Short mmCIF file of C-alpha atoms in Angstrom, two decimals:
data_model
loop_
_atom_site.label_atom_id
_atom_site.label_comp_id
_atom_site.label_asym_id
_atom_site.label_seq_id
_atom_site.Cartn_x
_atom_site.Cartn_y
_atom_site.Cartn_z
CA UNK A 1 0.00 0.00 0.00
CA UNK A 2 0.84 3.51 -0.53
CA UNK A 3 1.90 4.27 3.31
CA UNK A 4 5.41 4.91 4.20
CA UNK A 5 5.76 7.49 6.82
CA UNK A 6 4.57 8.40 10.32
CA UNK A 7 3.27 12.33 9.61
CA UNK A 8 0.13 12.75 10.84
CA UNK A 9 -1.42 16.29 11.40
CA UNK A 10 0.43 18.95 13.73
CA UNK A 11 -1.77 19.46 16.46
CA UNK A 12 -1.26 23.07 15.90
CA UNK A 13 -3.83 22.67 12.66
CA UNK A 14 -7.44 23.10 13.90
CA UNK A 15 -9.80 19.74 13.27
CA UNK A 16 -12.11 19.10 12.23
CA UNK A 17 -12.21 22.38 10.16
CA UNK A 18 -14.76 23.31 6.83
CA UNK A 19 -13.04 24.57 3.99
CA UNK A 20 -15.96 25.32 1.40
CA UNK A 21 -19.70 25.20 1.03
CA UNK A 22 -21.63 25.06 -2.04
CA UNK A 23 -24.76 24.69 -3.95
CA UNK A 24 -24.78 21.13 -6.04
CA UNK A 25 -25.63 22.62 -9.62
CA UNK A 26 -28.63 20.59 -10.56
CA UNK A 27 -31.58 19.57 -8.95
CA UNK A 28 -31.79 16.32 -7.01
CA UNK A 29 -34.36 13.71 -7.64
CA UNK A 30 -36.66 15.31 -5.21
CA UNK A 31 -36.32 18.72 -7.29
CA UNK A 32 -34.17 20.32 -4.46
CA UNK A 33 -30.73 21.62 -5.26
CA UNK A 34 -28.39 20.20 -2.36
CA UNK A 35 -26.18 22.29 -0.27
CA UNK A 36 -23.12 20.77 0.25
CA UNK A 37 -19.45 21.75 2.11
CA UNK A 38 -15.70 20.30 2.22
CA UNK A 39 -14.38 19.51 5.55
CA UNK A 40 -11.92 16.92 7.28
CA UNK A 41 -12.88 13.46 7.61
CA UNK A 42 -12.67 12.63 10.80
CA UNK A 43 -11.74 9.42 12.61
CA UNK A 44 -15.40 8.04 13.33
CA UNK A 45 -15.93 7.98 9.43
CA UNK A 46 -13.02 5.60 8.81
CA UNK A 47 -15.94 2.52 8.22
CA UNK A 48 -18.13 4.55 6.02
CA UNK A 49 -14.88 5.81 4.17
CA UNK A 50 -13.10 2.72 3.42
CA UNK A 51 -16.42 1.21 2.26
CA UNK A 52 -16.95 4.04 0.02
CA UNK A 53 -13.25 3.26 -1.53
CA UNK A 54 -13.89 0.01 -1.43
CA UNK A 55 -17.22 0.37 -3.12
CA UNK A 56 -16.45 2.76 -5.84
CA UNK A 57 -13.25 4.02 -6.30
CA UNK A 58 -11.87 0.43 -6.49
CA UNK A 59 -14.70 -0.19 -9.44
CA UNK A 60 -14.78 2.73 -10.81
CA UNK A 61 -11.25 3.85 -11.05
CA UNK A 62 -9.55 3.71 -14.95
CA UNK A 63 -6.50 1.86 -14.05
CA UNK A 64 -8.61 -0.82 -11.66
CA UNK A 65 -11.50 -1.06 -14.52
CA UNK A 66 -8.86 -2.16 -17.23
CA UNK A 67 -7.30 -4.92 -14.84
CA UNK A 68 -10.86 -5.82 -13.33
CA UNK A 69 -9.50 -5.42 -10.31
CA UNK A 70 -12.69 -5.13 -7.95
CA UNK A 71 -14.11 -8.01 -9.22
CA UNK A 72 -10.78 -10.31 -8.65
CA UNK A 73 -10.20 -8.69 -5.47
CA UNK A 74 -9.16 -11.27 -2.47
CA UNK A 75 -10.87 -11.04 0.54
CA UNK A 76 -7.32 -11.33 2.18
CA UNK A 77 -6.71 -8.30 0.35
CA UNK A 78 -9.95 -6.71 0.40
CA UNK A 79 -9.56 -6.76 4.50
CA UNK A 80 -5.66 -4.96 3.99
CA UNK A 81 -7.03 -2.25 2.04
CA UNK A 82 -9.90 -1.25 3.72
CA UNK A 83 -7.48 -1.40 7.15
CA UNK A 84 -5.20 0.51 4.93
CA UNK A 85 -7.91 3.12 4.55
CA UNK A 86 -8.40 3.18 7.73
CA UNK A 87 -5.36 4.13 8.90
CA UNK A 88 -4.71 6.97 6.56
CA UNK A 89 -8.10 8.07 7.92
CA UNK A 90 -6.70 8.62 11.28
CA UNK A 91 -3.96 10.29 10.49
CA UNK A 92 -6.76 13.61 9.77
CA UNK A 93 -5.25 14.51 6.50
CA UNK A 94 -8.14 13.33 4.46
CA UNK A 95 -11.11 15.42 3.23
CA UNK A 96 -14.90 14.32 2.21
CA UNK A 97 -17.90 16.71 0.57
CA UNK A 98 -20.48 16.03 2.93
CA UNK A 99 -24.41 16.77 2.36
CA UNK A 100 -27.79 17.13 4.33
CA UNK A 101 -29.57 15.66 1.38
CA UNK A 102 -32.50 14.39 1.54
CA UNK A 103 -33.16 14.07 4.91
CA UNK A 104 -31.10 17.24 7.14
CA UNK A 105 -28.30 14.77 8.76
CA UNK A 106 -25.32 14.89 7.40
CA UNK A 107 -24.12 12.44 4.97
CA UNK A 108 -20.81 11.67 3.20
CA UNK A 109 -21.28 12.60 -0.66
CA UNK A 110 -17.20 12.27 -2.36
CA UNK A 111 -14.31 11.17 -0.37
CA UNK A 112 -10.63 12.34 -1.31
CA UNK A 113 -8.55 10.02 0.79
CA UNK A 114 -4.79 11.96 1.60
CA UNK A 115 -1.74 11.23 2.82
CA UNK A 116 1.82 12.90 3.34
CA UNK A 117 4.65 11.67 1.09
CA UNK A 118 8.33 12.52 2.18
CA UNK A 119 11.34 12.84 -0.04
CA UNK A 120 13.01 9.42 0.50
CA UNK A 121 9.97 7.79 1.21
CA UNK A 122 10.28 5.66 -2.08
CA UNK A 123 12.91 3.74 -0.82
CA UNK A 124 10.58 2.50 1.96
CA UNK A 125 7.90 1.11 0.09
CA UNK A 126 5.90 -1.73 1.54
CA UNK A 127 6.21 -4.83 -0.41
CA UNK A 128 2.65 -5.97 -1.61
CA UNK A 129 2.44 -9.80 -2.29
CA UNK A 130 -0.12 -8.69 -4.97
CA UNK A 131 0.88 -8.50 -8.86
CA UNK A 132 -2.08 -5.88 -9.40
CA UNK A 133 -0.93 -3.43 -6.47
CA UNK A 134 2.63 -3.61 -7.55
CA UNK A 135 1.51 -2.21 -10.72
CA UNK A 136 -0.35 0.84 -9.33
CA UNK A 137 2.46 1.31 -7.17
CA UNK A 138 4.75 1.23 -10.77
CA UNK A 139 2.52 4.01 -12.02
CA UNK A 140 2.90 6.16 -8.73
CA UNK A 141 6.12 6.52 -9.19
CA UNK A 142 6.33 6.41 -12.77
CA UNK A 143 5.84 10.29 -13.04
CA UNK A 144 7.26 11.24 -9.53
CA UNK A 145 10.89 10.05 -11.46
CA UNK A 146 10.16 12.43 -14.39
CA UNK A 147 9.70 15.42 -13.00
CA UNK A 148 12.14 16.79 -9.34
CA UNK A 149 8.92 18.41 -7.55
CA UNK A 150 11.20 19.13 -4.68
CA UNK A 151 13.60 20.74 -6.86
CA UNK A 152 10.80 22.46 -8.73
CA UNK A 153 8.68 23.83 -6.10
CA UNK A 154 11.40 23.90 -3.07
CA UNK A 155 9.80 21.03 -0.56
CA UNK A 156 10.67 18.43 0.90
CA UNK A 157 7.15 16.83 1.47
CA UNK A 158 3.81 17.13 -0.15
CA UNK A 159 0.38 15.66 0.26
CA UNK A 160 -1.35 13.64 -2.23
CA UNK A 161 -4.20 11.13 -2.76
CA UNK A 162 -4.69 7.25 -2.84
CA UNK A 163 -8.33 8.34 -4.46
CA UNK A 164 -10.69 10.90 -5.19
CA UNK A 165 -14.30 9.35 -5.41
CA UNK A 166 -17.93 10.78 -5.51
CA UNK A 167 -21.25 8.56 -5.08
CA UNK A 168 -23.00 8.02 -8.01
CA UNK A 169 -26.00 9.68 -7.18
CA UNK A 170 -24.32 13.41 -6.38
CA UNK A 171 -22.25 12.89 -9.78
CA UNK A 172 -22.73 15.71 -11.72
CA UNK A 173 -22.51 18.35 -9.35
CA UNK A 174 -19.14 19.88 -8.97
CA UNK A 175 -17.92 17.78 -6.01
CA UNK A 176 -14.55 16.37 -7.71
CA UNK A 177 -13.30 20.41 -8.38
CA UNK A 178 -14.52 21.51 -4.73
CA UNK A 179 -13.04 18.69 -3.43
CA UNK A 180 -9.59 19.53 -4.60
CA UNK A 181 -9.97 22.47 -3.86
CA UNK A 182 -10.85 21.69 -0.47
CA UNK A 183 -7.90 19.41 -0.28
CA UNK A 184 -5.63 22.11 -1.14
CA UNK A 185 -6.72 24.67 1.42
CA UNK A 186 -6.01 21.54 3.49
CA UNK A 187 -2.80 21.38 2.68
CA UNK A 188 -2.29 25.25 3.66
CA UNK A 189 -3.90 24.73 7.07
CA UNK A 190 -1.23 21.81 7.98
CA UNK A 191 1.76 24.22 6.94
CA UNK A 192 2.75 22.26 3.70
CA UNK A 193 3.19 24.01 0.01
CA UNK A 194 2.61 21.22 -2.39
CA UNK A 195 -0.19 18.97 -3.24
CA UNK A 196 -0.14 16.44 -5.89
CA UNK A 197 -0.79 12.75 -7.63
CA UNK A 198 -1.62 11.21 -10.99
CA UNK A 199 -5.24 11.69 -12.25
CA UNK A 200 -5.71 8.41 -14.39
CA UNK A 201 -9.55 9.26 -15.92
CA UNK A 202 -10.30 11.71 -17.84
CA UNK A 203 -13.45 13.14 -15.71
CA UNK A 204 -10.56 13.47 -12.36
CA UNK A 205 -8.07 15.55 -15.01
CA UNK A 206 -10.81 18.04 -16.23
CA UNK A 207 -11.70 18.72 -12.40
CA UNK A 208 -8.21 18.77 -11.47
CA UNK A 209 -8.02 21.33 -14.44
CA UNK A 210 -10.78 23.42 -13.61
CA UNK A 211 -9.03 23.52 -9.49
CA UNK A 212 -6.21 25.02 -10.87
CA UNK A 213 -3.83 21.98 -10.83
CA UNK A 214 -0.72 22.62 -12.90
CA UNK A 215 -0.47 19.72 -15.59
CA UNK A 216 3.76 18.38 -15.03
CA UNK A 217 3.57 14.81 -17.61
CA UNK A 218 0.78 13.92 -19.59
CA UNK A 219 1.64 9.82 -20.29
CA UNK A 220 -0.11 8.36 -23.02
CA UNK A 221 -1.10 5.17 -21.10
CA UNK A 222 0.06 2.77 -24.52
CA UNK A 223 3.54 3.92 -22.70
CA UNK A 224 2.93 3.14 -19.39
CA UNK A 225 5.21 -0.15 -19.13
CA UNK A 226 6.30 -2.48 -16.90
CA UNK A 227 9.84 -3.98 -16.02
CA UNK A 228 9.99 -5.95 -18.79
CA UNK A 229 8.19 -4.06 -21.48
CA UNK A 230 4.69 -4.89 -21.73
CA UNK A 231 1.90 -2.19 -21.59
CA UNK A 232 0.54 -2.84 -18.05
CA UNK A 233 -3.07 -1.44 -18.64
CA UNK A 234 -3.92 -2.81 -22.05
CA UNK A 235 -7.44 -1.95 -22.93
CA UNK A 236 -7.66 0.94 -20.44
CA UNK A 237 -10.65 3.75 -21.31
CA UNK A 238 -8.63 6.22 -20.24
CA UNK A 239 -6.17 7.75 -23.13
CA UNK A 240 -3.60 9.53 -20.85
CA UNK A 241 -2.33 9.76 -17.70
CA UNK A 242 -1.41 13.42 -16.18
CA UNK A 243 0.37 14.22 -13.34
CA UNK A 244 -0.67 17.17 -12.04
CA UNK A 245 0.52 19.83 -8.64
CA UNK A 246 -1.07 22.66 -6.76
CA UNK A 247 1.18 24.73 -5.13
CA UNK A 248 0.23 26.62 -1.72
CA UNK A 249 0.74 28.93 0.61
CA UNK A 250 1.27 27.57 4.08
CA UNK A 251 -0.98 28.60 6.93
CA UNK A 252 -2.67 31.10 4.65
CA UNK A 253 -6.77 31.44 6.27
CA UNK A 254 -8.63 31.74 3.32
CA UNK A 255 -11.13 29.25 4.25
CA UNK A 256 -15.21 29.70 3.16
#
């Protein structure tokens, strides 16, 4: 899994904080248009979180689609990621759009599940005994090798994303780009510049477009390869895969 380091959040960083609200931008079922808002996840949402990974993300992801990985999916390994998931939970980097829809309680609508990534880090890499997971963990580093981010933006540490996911039924209504932008007010609150990761579909690189999220490596995926050649998503949906940063200003208040 993608976990390699101890950070967690300073205790300096207020939690659980909001860091947008919005109006979805189409009417629900019901003909209501939902409010919504962009907060931290916080540790009692670590169940409903990793089921919504597990749920969605894992099925609906590009990369996961092509190697048909949710339906193959071990229990064995189906228990480790959803621990996994846990766990980054609790470290309170994580953010989720949460709604009142339909029914005034609050309700968790898109999950972007965070983490902190230190230079050196990719030395210390878990070893997955799963052929599948040592290919996404390929592609994660793939693009980190082609472009120096800490040279390039002067860090030493960044935050970035195992997934981005919305439910199905509040697709549609601006989530994925307040989301990320969510996450990267985040980022400012916990006194870190740079937030980042590969968008493999082509509905997460338009948001991450439209959240200001500088494009570093567009890959077509026909060149994303493993060790000994071979295209390692054959098949895929997905044409490209873009690696993508949003730099920050540390500490800076300019939460809604």
């Amino acid at each position: 899994m993608a976990m390699v380091n101890e950070w967690q959040r300073p205790e300096t960083s207020p939690y659980p904080r909001v860091y947008r609200r919005f109006k979805g931008k189409k009417p629900m079922p019901d003909g209501r248009v939902a409010d919504f808002w962009v907060q931290d996840a916080t540790v009692d949402m670590d169940e409903e979180i990793a089921d919504h990974m597990m749920t969605y993300f894992s099925r609906d992801e590009p990369m996961s689609r092509s190697l048909n990985y949710h339906e193959e999916m071990s229990d064995e390994m189906r228990q480790m990621g959803k621990a996994h998931m846990k766990s980054l939970v609790h470290k309170r980097l994580s953010v989720v759009a949460m709604t009142d829809w339909p029914d005034g309680k609050p309700h968790v609508a898109g999950v972007n599940l965070l983490y902190v990534f230190c230079k050196g880090d990719e030395k210390n890499i878990p070893q997955i005994p799963d052929k599948k997971i040592k290919k996404f963990q390929r592609v994660m580093f793939l693009t980190l090798e082609m472009v120096d981010v800490y040279k390039k933006y002067g860090v030493d540490k960044f935050t970035t994303a195992l997934g981005l996911s919305v439910k199905p039924e509040f697709r549609g209504q601006n989530l994925g780009v307040e989301i990320l932008k969510g996450r990267a007010q985040m980022t400012s609150a916990i006194g870190l510049q740079l937030t980042l990761n590969n968008f493999t579909g082509f509905a997460s690189q338009k948001q991450a477009e439209r959240a200001g999220y500088e494009l570093l490596v567009e890959l077509p995926y026909s060149e994303v390869k493993d060790e000994e050649g071979n295209e390692m998503f054959p098949g895929i949906e997905a044409k490209t895969l873009q690696f993508r940063a949003k730099y920050v200003n540390p500490n800076e208040d300019n939460f809604d």
